[in-house]
Each structure stands twice: as C-alpha cells, then as structure tokens.
CSV table of C-alpha atoms in Angstrom, one decimal:
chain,number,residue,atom,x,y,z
A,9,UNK,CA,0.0,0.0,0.0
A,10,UNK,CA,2.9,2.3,0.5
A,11,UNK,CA,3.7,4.2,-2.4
A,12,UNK,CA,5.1,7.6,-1.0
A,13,UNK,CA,9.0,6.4,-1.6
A,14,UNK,CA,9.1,6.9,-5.3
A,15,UNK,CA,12.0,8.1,-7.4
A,16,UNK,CA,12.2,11.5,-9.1
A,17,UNK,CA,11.8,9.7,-12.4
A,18,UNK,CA,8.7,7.9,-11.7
A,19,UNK,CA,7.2,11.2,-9.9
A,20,UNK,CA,7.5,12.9,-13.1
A,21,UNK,CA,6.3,9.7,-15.3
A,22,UNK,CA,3.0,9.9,-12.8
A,23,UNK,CA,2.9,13.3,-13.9
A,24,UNK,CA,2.9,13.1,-17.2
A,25,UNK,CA,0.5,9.9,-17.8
A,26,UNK,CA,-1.9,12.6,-15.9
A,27,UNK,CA,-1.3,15.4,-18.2
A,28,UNK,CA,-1.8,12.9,-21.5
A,29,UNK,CA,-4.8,11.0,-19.7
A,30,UNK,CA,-7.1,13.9,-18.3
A,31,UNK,CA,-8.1,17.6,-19.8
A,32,UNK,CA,-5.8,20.0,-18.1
A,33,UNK,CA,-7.4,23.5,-18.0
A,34,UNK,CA,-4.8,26.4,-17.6
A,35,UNK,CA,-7.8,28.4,-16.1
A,36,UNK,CA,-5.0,31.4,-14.7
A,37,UNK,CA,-3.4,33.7,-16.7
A,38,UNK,CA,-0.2,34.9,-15.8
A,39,UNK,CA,0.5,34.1,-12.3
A,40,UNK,CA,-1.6,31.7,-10.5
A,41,UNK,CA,-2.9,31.2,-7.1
A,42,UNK,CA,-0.3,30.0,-4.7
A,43,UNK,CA,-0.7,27.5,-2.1
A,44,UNK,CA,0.6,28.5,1.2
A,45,UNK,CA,2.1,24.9,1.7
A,46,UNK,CA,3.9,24.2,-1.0
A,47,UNK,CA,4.1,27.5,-3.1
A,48,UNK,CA,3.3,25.7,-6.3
A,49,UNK,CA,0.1,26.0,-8.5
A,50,UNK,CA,-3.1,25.4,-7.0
A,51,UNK,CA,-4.7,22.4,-9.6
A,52,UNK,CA,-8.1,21.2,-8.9
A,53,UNK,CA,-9.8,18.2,-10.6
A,54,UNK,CA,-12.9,17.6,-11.6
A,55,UNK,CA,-14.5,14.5,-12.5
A,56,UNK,CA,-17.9,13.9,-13.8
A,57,UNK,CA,-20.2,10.7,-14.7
A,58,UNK,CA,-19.8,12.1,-18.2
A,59,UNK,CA,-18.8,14.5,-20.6
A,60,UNK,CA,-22.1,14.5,-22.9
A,61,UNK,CA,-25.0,15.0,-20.7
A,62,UNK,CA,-25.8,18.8,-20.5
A,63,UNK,CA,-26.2,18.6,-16.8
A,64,UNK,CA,-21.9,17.7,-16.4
A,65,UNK,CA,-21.3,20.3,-19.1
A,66,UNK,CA,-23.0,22.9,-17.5
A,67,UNK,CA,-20.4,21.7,-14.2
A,68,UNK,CA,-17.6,21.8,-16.2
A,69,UNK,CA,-18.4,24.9,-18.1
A,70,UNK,CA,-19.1,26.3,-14.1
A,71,UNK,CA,-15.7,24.9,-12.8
A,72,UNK,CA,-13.7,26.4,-15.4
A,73,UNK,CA,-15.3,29.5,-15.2
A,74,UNK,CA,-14.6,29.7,-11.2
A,75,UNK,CA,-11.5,28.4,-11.7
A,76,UNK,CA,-10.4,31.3,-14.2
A,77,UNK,CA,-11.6,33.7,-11.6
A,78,UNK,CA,-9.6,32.4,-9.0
A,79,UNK,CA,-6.5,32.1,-10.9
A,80,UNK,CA,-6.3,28.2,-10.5
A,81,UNK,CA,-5.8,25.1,-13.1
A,82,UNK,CA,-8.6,23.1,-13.7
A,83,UNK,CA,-7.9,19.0,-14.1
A,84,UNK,CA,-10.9,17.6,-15.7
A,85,UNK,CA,-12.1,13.8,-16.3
A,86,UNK,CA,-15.1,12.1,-17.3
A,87,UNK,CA,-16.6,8.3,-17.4
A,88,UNK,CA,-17.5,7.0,-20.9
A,89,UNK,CA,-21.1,6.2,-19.6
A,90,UNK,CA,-23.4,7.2,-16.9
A,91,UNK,CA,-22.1,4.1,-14.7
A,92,UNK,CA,-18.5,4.0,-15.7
A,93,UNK,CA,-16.4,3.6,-12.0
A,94,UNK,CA,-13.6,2.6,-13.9
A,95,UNK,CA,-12.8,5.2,-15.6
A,96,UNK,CA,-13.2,7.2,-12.7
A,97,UNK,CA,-11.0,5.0,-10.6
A,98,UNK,CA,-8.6,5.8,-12.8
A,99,UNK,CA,-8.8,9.6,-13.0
A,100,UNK,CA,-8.6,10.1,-9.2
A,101,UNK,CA,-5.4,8.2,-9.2
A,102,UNK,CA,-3.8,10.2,-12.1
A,103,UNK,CA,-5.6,13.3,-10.0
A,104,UNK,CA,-3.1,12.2,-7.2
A,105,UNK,CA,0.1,11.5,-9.3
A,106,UNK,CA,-0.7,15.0,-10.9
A,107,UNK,CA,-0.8,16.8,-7.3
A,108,UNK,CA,-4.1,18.2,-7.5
A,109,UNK,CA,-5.1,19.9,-3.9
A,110,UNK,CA,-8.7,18.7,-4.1
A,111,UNK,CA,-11.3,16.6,-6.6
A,112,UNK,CA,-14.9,17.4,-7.3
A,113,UNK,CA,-16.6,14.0,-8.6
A,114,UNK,CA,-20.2,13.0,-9.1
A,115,UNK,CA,-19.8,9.7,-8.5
A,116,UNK,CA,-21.2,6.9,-11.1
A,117,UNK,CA,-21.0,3.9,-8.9
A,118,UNK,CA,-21.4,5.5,-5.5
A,119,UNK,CA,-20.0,2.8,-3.8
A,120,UNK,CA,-17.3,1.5,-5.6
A,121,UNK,CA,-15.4,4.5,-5.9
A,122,UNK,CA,-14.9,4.8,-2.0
A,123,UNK,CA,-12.0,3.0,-1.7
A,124,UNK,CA,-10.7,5.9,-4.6
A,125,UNK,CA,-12.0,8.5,-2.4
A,126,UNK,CA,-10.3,7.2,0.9
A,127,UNK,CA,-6.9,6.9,-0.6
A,128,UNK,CA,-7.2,10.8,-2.3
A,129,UNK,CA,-8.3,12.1,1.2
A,130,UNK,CA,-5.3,9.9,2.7
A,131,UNK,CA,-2.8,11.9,0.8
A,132,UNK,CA,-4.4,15.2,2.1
A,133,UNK,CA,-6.4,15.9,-0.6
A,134,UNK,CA,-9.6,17.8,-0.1
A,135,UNK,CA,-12.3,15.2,-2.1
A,136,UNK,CA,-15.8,17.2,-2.3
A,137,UNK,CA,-18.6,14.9,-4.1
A,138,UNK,CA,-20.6,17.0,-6.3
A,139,UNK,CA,-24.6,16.5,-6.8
A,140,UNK,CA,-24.5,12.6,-6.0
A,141,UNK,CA,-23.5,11.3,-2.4
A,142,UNK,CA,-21.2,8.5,-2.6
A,143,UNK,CA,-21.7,6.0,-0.4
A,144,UNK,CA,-21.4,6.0,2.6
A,145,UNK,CA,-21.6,9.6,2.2
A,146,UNK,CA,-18.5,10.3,5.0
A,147,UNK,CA,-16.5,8.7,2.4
A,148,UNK,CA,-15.7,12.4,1.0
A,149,UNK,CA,-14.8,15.7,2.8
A,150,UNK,CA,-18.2,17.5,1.7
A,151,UNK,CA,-21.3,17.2,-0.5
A,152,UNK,CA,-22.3,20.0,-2.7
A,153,UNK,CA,-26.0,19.3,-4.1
A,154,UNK,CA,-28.8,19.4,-4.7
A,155,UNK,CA,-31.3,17.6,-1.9
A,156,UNK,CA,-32.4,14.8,-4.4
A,157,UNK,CA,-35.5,13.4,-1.9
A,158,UNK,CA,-36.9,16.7,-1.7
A,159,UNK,CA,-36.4,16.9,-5.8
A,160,UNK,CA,-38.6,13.6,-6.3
A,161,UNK,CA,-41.2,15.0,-3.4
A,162,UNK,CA,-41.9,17.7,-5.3
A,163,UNK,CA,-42.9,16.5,-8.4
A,164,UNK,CA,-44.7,13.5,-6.4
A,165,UNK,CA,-46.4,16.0,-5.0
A,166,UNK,CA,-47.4,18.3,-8.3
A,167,UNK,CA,-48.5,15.0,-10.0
A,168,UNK,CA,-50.4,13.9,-7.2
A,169,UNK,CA,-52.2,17.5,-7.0
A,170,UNK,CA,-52.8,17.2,-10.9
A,171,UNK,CA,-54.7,14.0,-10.8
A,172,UNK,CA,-56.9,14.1,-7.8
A,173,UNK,CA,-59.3,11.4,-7.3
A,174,UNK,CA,-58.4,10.0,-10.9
A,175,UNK,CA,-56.4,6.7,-10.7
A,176,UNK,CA,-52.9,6.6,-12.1
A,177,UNK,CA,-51.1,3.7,-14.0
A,178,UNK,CA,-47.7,5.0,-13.7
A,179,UNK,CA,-44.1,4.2,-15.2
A,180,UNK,CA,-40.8,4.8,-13.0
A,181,UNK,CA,-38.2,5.3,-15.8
A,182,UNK,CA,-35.5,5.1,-13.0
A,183,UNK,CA,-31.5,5.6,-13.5
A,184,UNK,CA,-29.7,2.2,-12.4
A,185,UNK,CA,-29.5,-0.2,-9.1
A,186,UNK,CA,-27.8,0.8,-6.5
A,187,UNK,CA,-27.2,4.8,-7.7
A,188,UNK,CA,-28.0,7.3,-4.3
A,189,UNK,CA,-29.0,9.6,-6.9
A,190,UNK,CA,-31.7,7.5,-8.6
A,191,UNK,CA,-33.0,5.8,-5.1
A,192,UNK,CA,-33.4,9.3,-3.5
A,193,UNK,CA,-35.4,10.4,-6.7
A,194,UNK,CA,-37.4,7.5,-6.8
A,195,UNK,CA,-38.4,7.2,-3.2
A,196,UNK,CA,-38.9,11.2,-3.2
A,197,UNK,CA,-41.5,10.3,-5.9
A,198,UNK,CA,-43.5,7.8,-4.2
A,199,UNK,CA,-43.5,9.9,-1.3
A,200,UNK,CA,-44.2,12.7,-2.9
A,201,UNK,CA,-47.4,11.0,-4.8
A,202,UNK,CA,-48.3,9.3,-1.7
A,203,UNK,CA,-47.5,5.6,-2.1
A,204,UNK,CA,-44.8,2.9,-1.5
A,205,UNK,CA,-42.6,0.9,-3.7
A,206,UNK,CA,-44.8,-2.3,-4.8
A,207,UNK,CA,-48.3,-0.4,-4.9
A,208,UNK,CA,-50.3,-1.9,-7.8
A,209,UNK,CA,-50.7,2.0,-9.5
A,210,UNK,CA,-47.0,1.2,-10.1
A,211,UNK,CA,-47.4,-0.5,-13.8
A,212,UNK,CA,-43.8,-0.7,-15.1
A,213,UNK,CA,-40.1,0.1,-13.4
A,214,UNK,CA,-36.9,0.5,-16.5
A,215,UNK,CA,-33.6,1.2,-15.9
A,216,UNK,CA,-32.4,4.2,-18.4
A,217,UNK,CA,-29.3,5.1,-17.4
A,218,UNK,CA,-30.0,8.9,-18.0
A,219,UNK,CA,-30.3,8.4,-21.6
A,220,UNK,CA,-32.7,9.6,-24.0
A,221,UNK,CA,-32.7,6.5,-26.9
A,222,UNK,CA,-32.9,4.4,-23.3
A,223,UNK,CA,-35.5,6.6,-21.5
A,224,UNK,CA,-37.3,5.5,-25.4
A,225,UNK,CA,-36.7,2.5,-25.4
A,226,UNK,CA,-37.9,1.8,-21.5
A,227,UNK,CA,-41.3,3.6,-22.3
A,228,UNK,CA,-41.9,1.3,-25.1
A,229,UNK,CA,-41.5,-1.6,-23.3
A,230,UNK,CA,-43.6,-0.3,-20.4
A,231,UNK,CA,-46.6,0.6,-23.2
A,232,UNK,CA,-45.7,-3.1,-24.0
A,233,UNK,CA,-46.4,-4.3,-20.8
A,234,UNK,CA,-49.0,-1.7,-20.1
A,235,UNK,CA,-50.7,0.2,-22.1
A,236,UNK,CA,-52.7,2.1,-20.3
A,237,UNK,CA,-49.9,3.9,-18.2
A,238,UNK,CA,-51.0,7.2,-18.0
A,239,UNK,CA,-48.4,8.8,-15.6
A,240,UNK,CA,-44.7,8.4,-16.2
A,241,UNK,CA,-41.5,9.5,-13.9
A,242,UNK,CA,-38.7,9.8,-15.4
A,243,UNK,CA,-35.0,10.3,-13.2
A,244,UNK,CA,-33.8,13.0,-16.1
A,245,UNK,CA,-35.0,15.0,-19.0
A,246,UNK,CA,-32.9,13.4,-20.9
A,247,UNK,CA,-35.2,10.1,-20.5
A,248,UNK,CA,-38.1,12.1,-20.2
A,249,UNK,CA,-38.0,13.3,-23.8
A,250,UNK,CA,-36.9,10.0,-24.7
A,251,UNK,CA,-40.3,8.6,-23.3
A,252,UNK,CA,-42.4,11.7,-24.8
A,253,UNK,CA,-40.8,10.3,-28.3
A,254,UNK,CA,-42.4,6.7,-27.5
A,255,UNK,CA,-45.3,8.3,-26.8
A,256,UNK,CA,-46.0,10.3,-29.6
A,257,UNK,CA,-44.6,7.1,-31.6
A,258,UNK,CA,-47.8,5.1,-30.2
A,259,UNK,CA,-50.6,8.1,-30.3
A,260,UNK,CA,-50.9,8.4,-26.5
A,261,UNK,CA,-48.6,11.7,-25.7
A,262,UNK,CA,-51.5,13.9,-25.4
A,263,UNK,CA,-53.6,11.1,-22.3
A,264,UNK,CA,-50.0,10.5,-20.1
A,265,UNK,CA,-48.3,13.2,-17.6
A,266,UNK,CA,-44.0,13.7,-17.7
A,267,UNK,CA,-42.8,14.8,-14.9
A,268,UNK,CA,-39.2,14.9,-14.1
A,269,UNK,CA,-35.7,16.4,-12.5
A,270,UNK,CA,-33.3,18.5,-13.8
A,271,UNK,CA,-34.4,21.8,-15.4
A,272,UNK,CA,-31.6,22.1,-18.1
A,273,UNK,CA,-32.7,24.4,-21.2
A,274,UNK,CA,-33.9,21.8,-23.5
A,275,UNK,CA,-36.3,20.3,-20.1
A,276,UNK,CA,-37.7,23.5,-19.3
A,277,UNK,CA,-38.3,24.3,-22.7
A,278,UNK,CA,-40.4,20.9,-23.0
A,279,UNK,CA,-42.2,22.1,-20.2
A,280,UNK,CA,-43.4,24.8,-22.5
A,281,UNK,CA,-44.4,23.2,-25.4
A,282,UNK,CA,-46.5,20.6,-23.2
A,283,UNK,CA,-44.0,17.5,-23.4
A,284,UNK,CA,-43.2,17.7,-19.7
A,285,UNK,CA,-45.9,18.6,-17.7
A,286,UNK,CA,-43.3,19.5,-14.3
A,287,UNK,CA,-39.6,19.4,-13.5
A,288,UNK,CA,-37.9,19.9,-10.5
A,289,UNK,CA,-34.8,22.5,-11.3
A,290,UNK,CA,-31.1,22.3,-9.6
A,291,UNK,CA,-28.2,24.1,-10.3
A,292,UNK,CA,-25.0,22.3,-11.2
A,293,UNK,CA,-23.1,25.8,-12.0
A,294,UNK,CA,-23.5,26.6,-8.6
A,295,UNK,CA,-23.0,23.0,-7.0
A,296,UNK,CA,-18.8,23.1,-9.7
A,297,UNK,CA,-18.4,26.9,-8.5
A,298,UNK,CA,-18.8,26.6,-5.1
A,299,UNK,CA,-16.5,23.3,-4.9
A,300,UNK,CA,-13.5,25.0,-6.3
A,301,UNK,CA,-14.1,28.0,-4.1
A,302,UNK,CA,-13.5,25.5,-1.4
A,303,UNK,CA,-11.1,23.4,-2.9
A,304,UNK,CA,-8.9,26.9,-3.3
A,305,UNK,CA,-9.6,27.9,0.1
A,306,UNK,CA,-8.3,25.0,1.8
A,307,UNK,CA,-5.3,25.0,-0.8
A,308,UNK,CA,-4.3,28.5,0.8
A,309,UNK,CA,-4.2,27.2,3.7
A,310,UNK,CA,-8.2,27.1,5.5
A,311,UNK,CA,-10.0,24.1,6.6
A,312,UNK,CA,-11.5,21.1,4.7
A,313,UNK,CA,-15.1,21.8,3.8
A,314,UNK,CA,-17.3,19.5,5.6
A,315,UNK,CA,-21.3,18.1,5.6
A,316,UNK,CA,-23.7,19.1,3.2
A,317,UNK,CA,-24.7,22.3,1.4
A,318,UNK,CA,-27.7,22.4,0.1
A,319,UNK,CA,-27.6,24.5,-4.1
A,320,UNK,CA,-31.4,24.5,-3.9
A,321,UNK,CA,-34.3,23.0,-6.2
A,322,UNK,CA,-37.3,24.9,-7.7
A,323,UNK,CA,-40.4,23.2,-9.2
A,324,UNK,CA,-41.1,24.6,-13.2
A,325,UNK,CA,-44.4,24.2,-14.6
A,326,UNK,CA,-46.5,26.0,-16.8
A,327,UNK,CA,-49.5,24.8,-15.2
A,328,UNK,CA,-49.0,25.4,-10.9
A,329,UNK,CA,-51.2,23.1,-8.6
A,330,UNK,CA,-52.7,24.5,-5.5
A,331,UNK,CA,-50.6,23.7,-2.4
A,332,UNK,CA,-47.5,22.4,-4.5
A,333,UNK,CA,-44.6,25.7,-4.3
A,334,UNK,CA,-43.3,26.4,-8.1
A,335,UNK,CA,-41.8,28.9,-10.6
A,336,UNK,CA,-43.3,29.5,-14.1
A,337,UNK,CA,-41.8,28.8,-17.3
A,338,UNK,CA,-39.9,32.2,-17.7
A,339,UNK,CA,-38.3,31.6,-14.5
A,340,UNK,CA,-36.9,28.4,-15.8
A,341,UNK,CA,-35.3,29.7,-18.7
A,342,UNK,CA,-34.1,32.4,-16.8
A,343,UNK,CA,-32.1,29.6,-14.5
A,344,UNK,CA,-31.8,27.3,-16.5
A,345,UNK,CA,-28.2,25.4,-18.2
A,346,UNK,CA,-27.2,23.5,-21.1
C-alpha cells in the first residue's frame, strides 16, 4: 500500500501519464494562485459521470469558469457512460500522481469508488462529491448538491395535485441499481405522490441510465407491458423526452403526464411546449463553482469543507397546482443550463 518512496523519475512519469490522460485547464493567466504549503500551482480536478450530458457540461463549463476567476488550473475527467467507476478510478489516481489539492466527482457507482475517495483524502487531498453522495456519504470531505429526496417530493407532489381522485397507472423510468442519486429520486417520488414501492398503480419500473434512446426504449417496453400507463417518472429529461418520443410514436402523448428532475434548457423548454408537464430544477453551475471555491480555500491554507450544502431546487411548470410551491416557465429559462 505504501507508495510515498518513489523516485524522481517515476514522480515525473506519474505526472505526465496525468497530463496525456485527463483535460488539463490552464484556467489562470499569468501568475496563478499560490498554495501556502507548498508555493506551487493550485490544480483542482474535476470528474464527472460524463462528458455528454448537458447537466456535467454545464459543471464543467461552471468549474472552469470559477477556476479562471480564481487564478487556478482546472484538471478535468469524465466516465464514458453514466455508470463508468472505472474510468473514474482511474482519474482520481492520475488526480493524485498529478498533485491536485482537491477533486470534485459526481460519483457513477457510488459505492465503488470509495475506496478511490479514501486513498485521495489519505494523501491530504480535499475530495468534495458533487450533486450525488457517494456512499457511505462520509467517504468524502463534503457534499455540494442538490437535496435529491426533496427533488422527487416535489414532483410527487405536483403529479399527485394534478390527478386528484383519478387513478394513475404509472411508469418509473428510473437511472440504475444501486445509484444514491436514482433511489433518492425515486423514493422522493413515491412519497411525494403518496404511495410505497410495490403499490399496484405502479405498472412498469426500466432502468435508463439517464439516456434519452434508453429513456425510449424503456417507455416502449412499459406501453408493451401496459398500455394504459398514463403517468410516467422519469429520473432525467434526458429520459423524459426519450419517453415523450415513445409516446407520440404510439398516439398516447396527449392522455400520459411527464414529470421529471433537472431543469436544463432543452427540459424546461419541453415544459413549454406541453411535453413535460413539471420538472424539479437544480443548479450544477453553482454545485462546480462553489466546490473550487472551497477546494482553493483549503489550498491557501483554511479548513477542509465538511457536511452538506444544500444548491437549492425549484419546481417549473406551466401549469401550478394549488398547495405544490413552483416557478413558471420564464423563471426556468431564466435559471436554466445547457
């Protein structure tokens, strides 16, 4: 396990497999920010479940931006797929070969990486987990997110208000096993609507993996297994407007209710046009920005963030229900990323 007594040489090979294997950001011009205990370069890294959905390119985008401001280099690394703890793995330890002072990651396999996490944090680096909780949670300095229960409540709690009396046949186009982020949503959603997992109004569970040709392909096989669905959860927009494409596809769009988390551009703008009917907005700009603000204070030489800070959630609809809390449309696109 010891690997401190390395040789010049293979300190600088470490540090060049980092360079070649993740995005380095020179996000300072000029001089950069010093840390106070070494006097180099403060370098943060960031690493995100992927590089494709809006949601991590908004982060990025948010990162680098705060990075730029603060003088600081920006380390960035992404898995291939929603899911992918291997390439993760593997960018936390070229994050430590490379020196970094602390790592932002959304975890993909929130589990899996903790042994990653625990080795970072043993070399001193500040580790701050970004939107999803790994798990256990206490596996990283801090949690910057959104509160993801509260996100499925919410639009639990607008669908419930919408139907009323009327009975729902509904389809939980979920994210994958095990994922904090996706069980959090989902059980916010049940409790939101009022009812627990194996309740016979629950017609069809798909995993989608975020993805929209998935979040398609799951509602077809749900209208396969059901037709008459007529209420449909979705853990993204992504998959939400991957369902709305199976629905129109099969005639039923206008009879079935979207609702959803995320409240990117495209999303709220579905809102809009009718396609989702609710989505519960966060803020990943704010979740990346506030990370390397900590990141760089600890760095200069403050304390290690610690706990959770909430970035906040707001309902979007077009179409509010009486006792459910919500922003309209405008505010939405005023908030919105991607």
């Amino acid at each position: 396990m010891k690997r401190d007594i390395w040789t010049s040489s293979r300190r600088r090979t470490g540090a060049i497999v980092a360079i070649a294997a993740l995005s380095l950001v020179a996000a300072g011009c000029g001089k950069g920010a010093k840390g106070s205990s070494s006097g180099g370069e403060i370098t943060v890294g960031l690493i995100t479940k992927t590089d494709t959905n809006p949601f991590f390119v908004k982060m990025k985008e948010g990162a680098q931006k705060e990075a730029q401001a603060k003088g600081v280099k920006l380390m960035t690394a992404a898995g291939k797929f929603d899911g992918d703890n291997a390439s993760q793995v593997t960018a936390v330890e070229n994050m430590i070969a490379a020196g970094v002072k602390g790592i932002l990651i959304t975890p993909s396999d929130t589990k899996a990486i903790v042994p990653s996490l625990e080795k970072a944090r043993a070399k001193g680096i500040e580790v701050i987990a970004l939107d999803t909780p790994p798990e256990p949670q206490s596996s990283a300095d801090a949690l910057f997110a959104t509160n993801n229960l509260n996100a499925g409540i919410l639009i639990g709690k607008y669908a419930k208000a919408s139907f009323g009396s009327k009975p729902a046949k509904i389809a939980m186009l979920d994210l994958a096993p095990g994922i904090s982020v996706g069980v959090l949503r989902h059980n916010g959603f049940l409790q939101g609507f009022g009812i627990k997992q194996g309740d016979p109004s629950i017609a069809c569970q798909q995993d989608t993996q975020g993805d929209q040709a998935k979040g398609q392909t799951a509602m077809e096989n749900c209208l396969q297994k059901a037709p008459d669905i007529n209420l449909v959860y979705t853990i993204n927009e992504p998959a939400a407007l991957g369902a709305y494409t199976a629905l129109k596809s099969a005639g039923k769009e206008k009879n079935v209710m979207i609702v959803s988390v995320d409240g990117g551009c495209t999303g709220v703008k579905a809102v809009q046009s009718g396609q989702i009917a609710a989505t519960s907005q966060q803020y990943p700009l704010k979740m990346a920005s506030q990370g390397v603000d900590s990141v760089v204070d600890f760095a200069k030489g403050g304390k290690k963030a610690s706990g959770y800070t909430d970035t906040g959630l707001n309902l979007i609809t077009n179409k509010a229900q009486p006792g459910v809390d919500s922003k309209d449309v405008q505010f939405g696109l005023a908030n919105c990323w991607g």
